mmCIF file of C-alpha atoms in Angstrom:
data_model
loop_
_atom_site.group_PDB
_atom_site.id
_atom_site.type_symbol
_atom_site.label_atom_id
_atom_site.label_comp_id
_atom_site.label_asym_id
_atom_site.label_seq_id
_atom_site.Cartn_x
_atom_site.Cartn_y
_atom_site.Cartn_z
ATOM 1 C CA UNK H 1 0.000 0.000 0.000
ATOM 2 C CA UNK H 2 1.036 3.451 -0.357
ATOM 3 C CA UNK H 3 1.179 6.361 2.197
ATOM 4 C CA UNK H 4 -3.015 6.705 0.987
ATOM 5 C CA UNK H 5 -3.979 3.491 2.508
ATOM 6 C CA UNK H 6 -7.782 4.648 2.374
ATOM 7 C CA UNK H 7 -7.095 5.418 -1.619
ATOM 8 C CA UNK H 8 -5.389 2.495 -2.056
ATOM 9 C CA UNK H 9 -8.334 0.564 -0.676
ATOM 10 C CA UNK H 10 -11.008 2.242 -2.529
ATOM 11 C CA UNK H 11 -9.229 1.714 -5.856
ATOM 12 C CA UNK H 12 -8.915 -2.120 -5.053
ATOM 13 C CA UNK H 13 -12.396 -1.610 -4.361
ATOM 14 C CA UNK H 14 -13.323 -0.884 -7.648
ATOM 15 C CA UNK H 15 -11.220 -3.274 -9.874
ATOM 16 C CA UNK H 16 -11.109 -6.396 -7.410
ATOM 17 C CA UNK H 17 -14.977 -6.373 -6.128
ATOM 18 C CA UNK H 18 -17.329 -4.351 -8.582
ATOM 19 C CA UNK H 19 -15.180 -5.891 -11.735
ATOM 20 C CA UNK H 20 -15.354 -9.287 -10.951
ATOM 21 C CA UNK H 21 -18.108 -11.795 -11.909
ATOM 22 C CA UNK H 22 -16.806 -14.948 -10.110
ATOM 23 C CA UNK H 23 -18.355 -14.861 -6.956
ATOM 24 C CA UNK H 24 -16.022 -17.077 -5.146
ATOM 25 C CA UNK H 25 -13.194 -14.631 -6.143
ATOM 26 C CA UNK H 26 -14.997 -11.793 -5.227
ATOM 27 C CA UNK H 27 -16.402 -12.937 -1.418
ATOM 28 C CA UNK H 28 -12.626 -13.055 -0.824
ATOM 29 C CA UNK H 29 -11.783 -9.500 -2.357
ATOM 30 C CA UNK H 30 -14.465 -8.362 0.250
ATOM 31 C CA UNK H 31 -12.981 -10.059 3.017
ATOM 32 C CA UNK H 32 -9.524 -8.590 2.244
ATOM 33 C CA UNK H 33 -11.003 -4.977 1.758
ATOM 34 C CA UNK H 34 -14.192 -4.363 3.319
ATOM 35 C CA UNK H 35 -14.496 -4.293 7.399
ATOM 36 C CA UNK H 36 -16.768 -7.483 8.367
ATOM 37 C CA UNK H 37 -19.241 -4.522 9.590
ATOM 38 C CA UNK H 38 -19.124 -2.928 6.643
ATOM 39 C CA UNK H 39 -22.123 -0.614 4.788
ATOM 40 C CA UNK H 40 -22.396 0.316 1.320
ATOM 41 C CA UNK H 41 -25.079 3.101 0.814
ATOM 42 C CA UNK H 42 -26.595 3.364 -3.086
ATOM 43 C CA UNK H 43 -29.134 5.915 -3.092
ATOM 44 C CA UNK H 44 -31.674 3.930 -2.891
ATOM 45 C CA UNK H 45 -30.349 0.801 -0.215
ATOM 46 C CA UNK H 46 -28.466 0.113 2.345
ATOM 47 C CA UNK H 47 -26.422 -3.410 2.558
ATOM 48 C CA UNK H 48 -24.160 -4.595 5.660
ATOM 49 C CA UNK H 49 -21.784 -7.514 5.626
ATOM 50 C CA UNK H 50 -19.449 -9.592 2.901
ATOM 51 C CA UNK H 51 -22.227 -11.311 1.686
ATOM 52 C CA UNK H 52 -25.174 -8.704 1.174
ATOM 53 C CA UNK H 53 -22.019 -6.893 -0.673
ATOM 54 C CA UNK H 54 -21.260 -9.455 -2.983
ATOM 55 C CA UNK H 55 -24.852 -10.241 -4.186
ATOM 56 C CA UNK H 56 -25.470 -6.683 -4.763
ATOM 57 C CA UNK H 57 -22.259 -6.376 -7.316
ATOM 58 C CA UNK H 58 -23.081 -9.960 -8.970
ATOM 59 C CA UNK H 59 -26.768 -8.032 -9.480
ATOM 60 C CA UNK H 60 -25.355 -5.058 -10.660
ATOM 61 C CA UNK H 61 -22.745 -7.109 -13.253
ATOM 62 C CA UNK H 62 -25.207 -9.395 -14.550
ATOM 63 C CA UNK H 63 -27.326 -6.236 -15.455
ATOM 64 C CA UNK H 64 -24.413 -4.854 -17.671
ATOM 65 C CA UNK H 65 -23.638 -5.436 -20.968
ATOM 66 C CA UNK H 66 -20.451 -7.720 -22.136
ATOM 67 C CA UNK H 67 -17.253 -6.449 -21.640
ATOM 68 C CA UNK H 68 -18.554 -4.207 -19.301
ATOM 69 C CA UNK H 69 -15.883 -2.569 -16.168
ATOM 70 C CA UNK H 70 -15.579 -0.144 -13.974
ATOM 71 C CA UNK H 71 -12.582 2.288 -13.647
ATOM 72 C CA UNK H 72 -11.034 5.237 -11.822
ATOM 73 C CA UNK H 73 -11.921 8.185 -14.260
ATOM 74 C CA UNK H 74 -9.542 11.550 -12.546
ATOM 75 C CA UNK H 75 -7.983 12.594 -9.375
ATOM 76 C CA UNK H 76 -8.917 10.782 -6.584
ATOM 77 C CA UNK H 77 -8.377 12.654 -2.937
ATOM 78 C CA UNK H 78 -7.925 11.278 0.865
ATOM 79 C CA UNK H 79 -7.269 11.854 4.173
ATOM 80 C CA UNK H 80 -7.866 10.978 7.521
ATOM 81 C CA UNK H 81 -9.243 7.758 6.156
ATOM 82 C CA UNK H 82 -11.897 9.019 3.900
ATOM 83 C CA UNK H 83 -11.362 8.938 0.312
ATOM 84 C CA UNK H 84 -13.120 10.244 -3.044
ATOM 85 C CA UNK H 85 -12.954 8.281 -6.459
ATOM 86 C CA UNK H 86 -14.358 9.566 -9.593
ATOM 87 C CA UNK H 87 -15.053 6.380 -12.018
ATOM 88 C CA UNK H 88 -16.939 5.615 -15.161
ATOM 89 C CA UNK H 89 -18.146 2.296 -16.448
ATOM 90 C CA UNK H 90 -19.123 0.367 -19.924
ATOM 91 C CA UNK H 91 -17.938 -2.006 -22.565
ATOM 92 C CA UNK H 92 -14.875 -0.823 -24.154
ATOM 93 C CA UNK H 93 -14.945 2.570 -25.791
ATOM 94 C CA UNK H 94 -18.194 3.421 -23.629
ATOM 95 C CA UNK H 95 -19.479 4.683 -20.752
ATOM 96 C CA UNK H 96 -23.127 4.344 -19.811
ATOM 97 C CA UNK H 97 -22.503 4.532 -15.825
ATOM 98 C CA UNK H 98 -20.059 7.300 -14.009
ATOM 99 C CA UNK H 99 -20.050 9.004 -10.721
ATOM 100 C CA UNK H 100 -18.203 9.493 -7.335
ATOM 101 C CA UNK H 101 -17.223 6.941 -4.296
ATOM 102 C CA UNK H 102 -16.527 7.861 -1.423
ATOM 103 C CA UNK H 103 -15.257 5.245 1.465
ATOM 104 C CA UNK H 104 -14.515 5.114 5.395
ATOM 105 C CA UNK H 105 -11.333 2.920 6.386
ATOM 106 C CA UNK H 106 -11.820 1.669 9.634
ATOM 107 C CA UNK H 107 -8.996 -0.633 11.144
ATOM 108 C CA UNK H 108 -7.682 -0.926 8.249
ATOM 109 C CA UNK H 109 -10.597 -1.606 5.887
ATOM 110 C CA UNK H 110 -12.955 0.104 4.239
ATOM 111 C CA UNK H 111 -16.458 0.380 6.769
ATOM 112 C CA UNK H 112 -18.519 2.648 4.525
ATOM 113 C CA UNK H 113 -18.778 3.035 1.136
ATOM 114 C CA UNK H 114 -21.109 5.923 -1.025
ATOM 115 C CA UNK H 115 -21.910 5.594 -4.222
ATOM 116 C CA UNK H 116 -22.943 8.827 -6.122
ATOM 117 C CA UNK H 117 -24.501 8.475 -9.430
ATOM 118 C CA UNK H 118 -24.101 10.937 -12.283
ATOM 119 C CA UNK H 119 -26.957 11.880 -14.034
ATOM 120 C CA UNK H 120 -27.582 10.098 -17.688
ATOM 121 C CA UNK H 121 -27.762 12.050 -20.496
#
C-alpha cells in the first residue's frame, strides 16, 4: 500500500470487487477490503456484511452489458481515512454509468462506502 492506505483501498475496491463476476473470487476481495461490519449506501439501499455486498455487485454485473468494467476516471483525494474516487463504467470505448465513491477505512478496511450516481444524459 502506499502512504493513501484509504485510496489504495477504494481503488482495489473498484477493480477487485465491482469488476469481478466470479463470486467465489470476489467474497474473498471483500474479506480482504471491506471491514466485516461494513455498509455500502446506493441511493436507494443500504447493505451490511461480505455477503449482502457481494450479491449486490453480482446483481449489478449481470445487469451490464459484455465487456462491461468499472474504472477510476480523474484525481482521486484522501485523508484521515476518507477517500473520493471519480469512475466511469461500460464495454470498451463506452461509458453508460459514471459518478463518485466515497469510502470510510476503519482498522484498516474500508467500513462505509457511497456511491454517487451521475446523471444520464
Amino acid at each position: 500500500m502506499s502512504d493513501r492506505p484509504e485510496i489504495d483501498l477504494l481503488h482495489a475496491s473498484i477493480e477487485r470487487v465491482w469488476n469481478e463476476r466470479d463470486d467465489r473470487v470476489r467474497l474473498a476481495a471483500i474479506g480482504e477490503i471491506y471491514h466485516s461490519e461494513a455498509t455500502i449506501y446506493e441511493p436507494a439501499r443500504a447493505v451490511t456484511g461480505h455477503q449482502a455486498i457481494s450479491d449486490v455487485v453480482a446483481g449489478v454485473l449481470a445487469d451490464m452489458p459484455p465487456g462491461f468494467r468499472f474504472e477510476i476516471d480523474g484525481p482521486d483525494l484522501g485523508h484521515h481515512g476518507v477517500a473520493t474516487a471519480r469512475w466511469k463504467g461500460g464495454p470498451p470505448g463506452e461509458v453508460i454509468v459514471s459518478g463518485v465513491d466515497v469510502a470510510r477505512e476503519k482498522d484498516g478496511k474500508i467500513i462505509e462506502h457511497y456511491f454517487f450516481f451521475n446523471p444520464v444524459s
